[in-house]
Every structure is written in C-alpha cells, then in structure tokens.
Short mmCIF file of C-alpha atoms and ligand atoms in Angstrom, two decimals:
data_model
loop_
_atom_site.label_atom_id
_atom_site.label_comp_id
_atom_site.label_asym_id
_atom_site.label_seq_id
_atom_site.Cartn_x
_atom_site.Cartn_y
_atom_site.Cartn_z
CA MET Q 731 30.38 225.25 158.48
CA HIS Q 732 32.38 224.23 155.60
CA GLN Q 733 34.78 225.90 153.33
CA ILE Q 734 34.45 226.74 149.59
CA ASN Q 735 36.87 228.32 147.12
CA TYR Q 736 35.43 231.68 146.38
CA ASP Q 737 36.56 233.92 143.64
CA TYR Q 738 36.23 237.39 145.16
CA GLY Q 739 37.34 239.31 141.96
CA PHE Q 740 40.99 239.78 142.79
CA ARG Q 741 43.85 237.53 142.13
CA TYR Q 742 43.23 233.97 143.09
CA PRO Q 743 40.05 232.36 144.84
CA ALA Q 744 40.03 232.63 148.43
CA LYS Q 745 39.10 229.83 150.85
CA ILE Q 746 36.16 231.19 152.92
CA SER Q 747 33.94 229.38 155.67
CA ILE Q 748 30.15 229.22 154.93
CA PRO Q 749 27.44 228.00 157.21
CA ASP Q 750 25.55 224.80 156.56
CA GLN Q 751 22.42 225.92 157.97
CA CYS Q 752 20.07 228.65 157.08
CA PRO Q 753 19.66 231.32 159.79
CA HIS Q 754 15.97 231.51 159.15
CA CYS Q 755 14.67 228.09 158.54
CA GLY Q 756 17.40 226.16 160.08
CA LYS Q 757 17.57 223.65 157.40
CA THR Q 758 20.87 222.19 156.23
CA MET Q 759 21.52 223.48 152.53
CA GLU Q 760 24.16 224.69 150.10
CA LEU Q 761 23.58 228.51 150.12
CA SER Q 762 23.69 230.51 146.93
CA ILE Q 763 25.78 233.63 146.83
CA ILE Q 764 23.74 236.47 145.23
CA GLN Q 765 26.13 239.60 145.55
CA ARG Q 766 29.41 240.87 146.88
CA HIS Q 767 30.44 244.14 148.35
CA ILE Q 768 33.97 244.85 149.60
CA ASN Q 769 34.52 247.75 151.89
CA THR Q 770 38.22 248.28 152.28
CA ALA Q 771 37.82 251.22 154.59
CA GLU Q 772 36.10 249.02 157.04
CA GLY Q 773 38.09 245.91 156.17
CA VAL Q 774 35.03 243.61 155.29
CA MET Q 775 33.75 241.66 152.45
CA ILE Q 776 29.93 241.22 152.56
CA LEU Q 777 28.20 238.59 150.77
CA THR Q 778 24.46 238.46 150.24
CA ALA Q 779 23.39 234.80 150.41
CA GLN Q 780 20.11 233.17 149.66
CA CYS Q 781 18.82 229.82 151.43
CA THR Q 782 18.37 227.16 148.58
CA ALA Q 783 15.69 225.26 150.55
CA SER Q 784 12.47 225.43 148.40
CA ILE Q 785 10.10 226.28 151.43
CA CYS Q 786 12.31 229.24 152.51
CA ARG Q 787 14.48 230.97 149.74
CA LYS Q 788 15.21 233.66 152.34
CA TYR Q 789 18.28 236.00 152.05
CA PHE Q 790 20.80 236.74 154.70
CA VAL Q 791 24.26 238.42 155.17
CA LEU Q 792 27.70 236.99 155.76
CA SER Q 793 30.67 239.18 156.39
CA TYR Q 794 34.24 238.34 156.35
CA ARG Q 795 37.38 240.34 157.57
CA TYR Q 796 39.14 241.75 154.57
CA HIS Q 797 42.61 242.94 153.79
CA PRO Q 798 43.72 244.03 150.27
CA ASN Q 799 46.97 241.73 150.58
CA ASP Q 800 45.04 238.76 151.94
CA GLY Q 801 41.63 238.82 150.47
CA PRO Q 802 38.77 237.67 152.73
CA THR Q 803 39.72 235.54 155.71
CA ASP Q 804 37.54 235.01 158.95
CA LEU Q 805 33.85 234.83 158.83
CA ILE Q 806 32.56 237.43 161.40
CA PRO Q 807 29.94 235.76 163.53
CA TYR Q 808 26.41 236.96 163.59
CA THR Q 809 23.57 235.49 165.71
CA TYR Q 810 20.08 235.92 164.51
CA GLU Q 811 17.21 235.73 167.04
CA PRO Q 812 14.30 234.34 165.41
CA HIS Q 813 11.15 236.45 165.82
CA ILE Q 814 8.59 234.04 167.56
CA GLU Q 815 5.01 235.03 167.41
CA THR Q 816 2.92 232.99 170.12
CA ASN Q 817 -0.74 233.12 169.99
CA VAL Q 818 -1.04 233.30 173.78
CA THR Q 819 -4.07 235.46 174.56
CA LYS Q 820 -3.92 238.26 177.08
CA GLU Q 821 -6.10 236.26 179.47
CA VAL Q 822 -4.11 233.31 179.38
CA ALA Q 823 -0.96 235.23 179.97
CA GLN Q 824 -2.27 236.85 182.82
CA LEU Q 825 -3.47 233.59 184.36
CA SER Q 826 -0.07 231.98 183.96
CA GLU Q 827 2.84 234.18 182.92
CA GLU Q 828 5.09 231.16 183.48
CA PHE Q 829 3.23 229.21 180.93
CA ALA Q 830 3.28 232.20 178.40
CA ASN Q 831 7.01 232.55 178.95
CA THR Q 832 7.84 228.87 178.88
CA TYR Q 833 5.52 228.21 175.78
CA LYS Q 834 7.48 230.88 173.97
CA GLU Q 835 10.84 229.49 174.74
CA ALA Q 836 9.49 226.04 173.50
CA LEU Q 837 8.59 227.63 170.31
CA VAL Q 838 11.87 229.34 169.97
CA ALA Q 839 13.59 225.94 170.63
CA ASP Q 840 11.31 224.39 167.94
CA SER Q 841 12.18 226.93 165.32
CA ARG Q 842 15.98 225.92 165.58
CA ASN Q 843 14.91 222.21 165.47
CA LEU Q 844 15.98 221.53 169.21
CA THR Q 845 13.23 218.69 169.29
CA HIS Q 846 14.53 217.30 172.82
CA ILE Q 847 14.20 220.44 174.87
CA THR Q 848 11.08 221.66 172.87
CA GLY Q 849 9.24 218.72 174.32
CA ILE Q 850 10.46 219.35 177.88
CA SER Q 851 9.58 222.85 177.66
CA LEU Q 852 6.04 222.21 176.40
CA ARG Q 853 5.57 219.73 179.27
CA ARG Q 854 6.89 222.37 181.64
CA ALA Q 855 4.36 224.92 180.13
CA PHE Q 856 1.45 222.41 180.39
CA GLU Q 857 2.07 221.85 184.10
CA PHE Q 858 1.97 225.63 184.78
CA LEU Q 859 -1.16 226.19 182.85
CA CYS Q 860 -2.85 223.25 184.56
CA LYS Q 861 -2.05 224.23 188.10
CA ASP Q 862 -2.59 227.94 187.47
CA PHE Q 863 -6.14 227.13 186.13
CA ALA Q 864 -6.81 225.00 189.11
CA ILE Q 865 -5.67 227.84 191.39
CA TYR Q 866 -7.96 230.11 189.41
CA GLN Q 867 -10.86 227.71 190.01
CA ILE Q 868 -10.61 227.56 193.60
CA SER Q 869 -10.42 231.27 193.90
CA LYS Q 870 -13.88 231.83 192.36
CA PRO Q 871 -16.15 233.04 194.95
CA ASP Q 872 -18.97 230.61 193.83
CA TYR Q 873 -16.57 227.53 193.70
CA GLU Q 874 -18.43 224.86 195.44
CA LYS Q 875 -16.68 222.70 198.14
CA SER Q 876 -17.43 219.56 196.22
CA PHE Q 877 -14.11 217.95 197.43
CA GLU Q 878 -15.32 217.59 200.99
CA ASN Q 879 -15.49 213.86 200.76
CA SER Q 880 -12.07 213.46 199.24
CA GLN Q 881 -8.95 213.39 200.93
CA LYS Q 882 -6.87 212.99 197.64
CA GLU Q 883 -8.09 216.24 195.94
CA PRO Q 884 -6.10 219.37 196.51
CA LYS Q 885 -8.10 222.04 198.27
CA THR Q 886 -5.73 224.95 198.76
CA LYS Q 887 -2.95 226.77 196.32
CA ALA Q 888 -0.40 224.89 198.35
CA ASP Q 889 -2.05 221.58 197.76
CA ILE Q 890 -2.16 222.33 194.17
CA VAL Q 891 1.31 223.47 193.70
CA LYS Q 892 2.72 220.29 195.45
CA SER Q 893 0.09 217.84 193.70
CA ASN Q 894 1.01 215.82 190.64
CA VAL Q 895 -0.46 216.64 187.20
CA ASN Q 896 -2.41 213.51 187.01
CA ASN Q 897 -4.20 214.27 190.22
CA ILE Q 898 -4.94 217.97 189.13
CA ILE Q 899 -6.50 216.76 185.95
CA ASP Q 900 -8.84 214.33 187.67
CA SER Q 901 -9.78 216.80 190.34
CA PHE Q 902 -10.40 219.77 188.33
CA PHE Q 903 -11.27 218.93 184.89
CA LYS Q 904 -13.55 216.18 185.80
CA ASP Q 905 -16.62 218.24 184.87
CA MET Q 906 -15.15 219.02 181.60
CA PRO Q 907 -14.81 215.69 179.95
CA ALA Q 908 -13.09 216.90 176.69
CA LEU Q 909 -10.53 218.92 178.59
CA GLN Q 910 -10.02 216.01 180.94
CA GLN Q 911 -9.28 213.48 178.04
CA LEU Q 912 -7.34 216.05 176.24
CA SER Q 913 -4.96 216.72 179.26
CA HIS Q 914 -4.45 212.95 180.02
CA VAL Q 915 -3.24 212.60 176.20
CA ILE Q 916 -0.92 215.78 176.83
CA ARG Q 917 0.40 214.23 180.11
CA LYS Q 918 1.22 210.85 178.46
CA LEU Q 919 2.99 212.56 175.71
CA GLY Q 920 4.74 214.74 178.15
CA ASN Q 921 6.04 211.63 179.96
CA ASP Q 922 7.47 210.43 176.65
CA GLU Q 923 9.42 213.73 176.33
CA THR Q 924 11.05 213.57 179.59
CA HIS Q 925 11.46 209.80 180.23
CA TYR Q 926 14.13 207.40 178.89
CA TYR Q 927 11.57 204.97 177.49
CA ARG Q 928 9.24 206.10 174.54
CA LYS Q 929 5.85 204.75 174.36
CA TYR Q 930 4.04 206.47 171.50
CA GLU Q 931 6.39 206.08 168.74
CA GLN Q 932 3.96 207.13 166.12
CA LEU Q 933 3.43 210.65 167.61
CA ASP Q 934 6.02 213.48 167.51
CA ILE Q 935 6.71 216.99 168.83
CA GLN Q 936 4.35 218.41 166.09
CA ASP Q 937 1.57 216.46 167.67
CA PHE Q 938 2.50 217.48 171.19
CA LYS Q 939 2.56 221.15 169.97
CA ARG Q 940 -0.92 221.09 168.46
CA LEU Q 941 -2.40 219.43 171.61
CA ILE Q 942 -0.93 222.14 173.82
CA GLU Q 943 -2.27 224.76 171.66
CA THR Q 944 -5.73 223.13 171.74
CA PHE Q 945 -5.57 222.87 175.54
CA MET Q 946 -4.51 226.54 175.74
CA LEU Q 947 -7.51 227.56 173.54
CA TYR Q 948 -9.90 225.55 175.72
CA ILE Q 949 -8.67 227.54 178.78
CA GLN Q 950 -9.03 230.66 176.90
CA LEU Q 951 -12.73 229.79 176.18
CA ILE Q 952 -13.45 229.29 179.93
CA LEU Q 953 -11.58 232.48 180.93
CA GLN Q 954 -13.38 234.48 178.33
CA ALA Q 955 -16.82 232.92 179.20
CA ASP Q 956 -16.20 233.84 182.92
CA ALA Q 957 -15.02 237.35 182.27
CA TYR Q 958 -17.94 238.13 179.91
CA SER Q 959 -20.67 236.42 181.99
CA LYS Q 960 -19.59 238.66 185.05
CA MET Q 961 -19.95 241.81 182.85
CA THR Q 962 -23.35 240.71 181.62
CA LYS Q 963 -24.86 239.94 184.93
ZN1 ZN L 204 16.04 228.88 154.93
#
C-alpha cells in the first residue's frame, strides 16, 4: 500500500492509499485510475482501476470513505477470492477427497505467489493421493497377495497409512515403472519444499506443479481403465 495525491475534482488533491499489488494477478504494479464516481448519499468515492501489468490489464474497484468537507479518506478494505479451477477429475476426487481439497488450496496459494506453502501443500496432496491409491489397490478383489515374502511391504490400510511415501512408491508402483520413476522425482522435490536444505536449485515450484499434475493424470488413467474394463467384461 502506498499513498498518492489524487485530484478528485473538488478543492485541492487528496492523499489516498492505493494497493501495490493487483488483486487478480498479484503482481506489483502502479495501477491506472480509469474512472471516478462520488456517491455523497452513501459517503463513498469509487475508483475504477486497471492493472498495468502487460499480461493482466484487468479492472478492479477501490472505494474510499467520502465526506463533502474532507473529501476521500480511508480505503474500504475488500478481499477478492480468486476463482481457481482445478482439473481434478471426478474419479480422482472420489478416490482421495483429501488430495482434491489440498491440491486446490495449493493452487490458491500459488495464485497469490505464496510459493513456500504452495510447495508444502503440493507435497501433502501427493502423499494423500499415493496412499489412497495404494489403499484402492489392496481393496481390489483380484489383487494378488504378492507381498507374502516381504516384511517391509504394507499389507493393510493401517500399514499404508503409517508407512512412509518412499515405501509406498516401491511397494505399490513397482509394476508401473514410469509411475514409480515419476513418484520418486516428486518425492525428492517434495523433500526440497519441506526441508531446510535445498538440493535441486535448478527446479522450482512450477516444475513441482507440473509433475503433480502428470502424476494425477496417470492415476486417473488407471482408475478410468479399471472402471471401464469392469463395465465391458
Ligand atoms: Zn493484474
């Protein structure tokens, strides 16, 4: 927030506060004032503003308390909730509601440039989808008990919930090499988001987001293949 001298059309210019960031894109910019409307009955001055960031150029409204003697004074705070569309499919949302909710929150955080909590939320979303998918695998009637020789591999829902993600990936994705490989990359980047020491400096939150999205699409592929196979038996 910073102050400018604004000529509101009466007497001398008034000092008003204007936001530094655009409510739509979150970029720091010097807004452009397009129009002014004074409503003396309601005691407000309304300014139509435009974001000057070239990728955005969107409009928004600022309103100020107004008195004929004092002119415009305090900025009336508005909060805008960004509308976030996620491409989480119905099948994935049914499999893991916690993934769908956390993933959406991560995208809201990302839209506000909250890069630190975006990463942590994505890591959390990933863990839920991994584990809920593992629970789905063991619940299939034709799921082979191929784990009998291994002590390490989780066999029940309770085992899966308590197990670490590394173990889940190696136990449940081993027959799907691409998914296993992708999951380990996500796991490593996820550690980077939560730990003090950052190992993969060349990769950022956008890479992390893309990988989680691909992971989700892979899970969707399996869910859809299973569902339609059942219907065409
Ligand atoms: Zn903007």
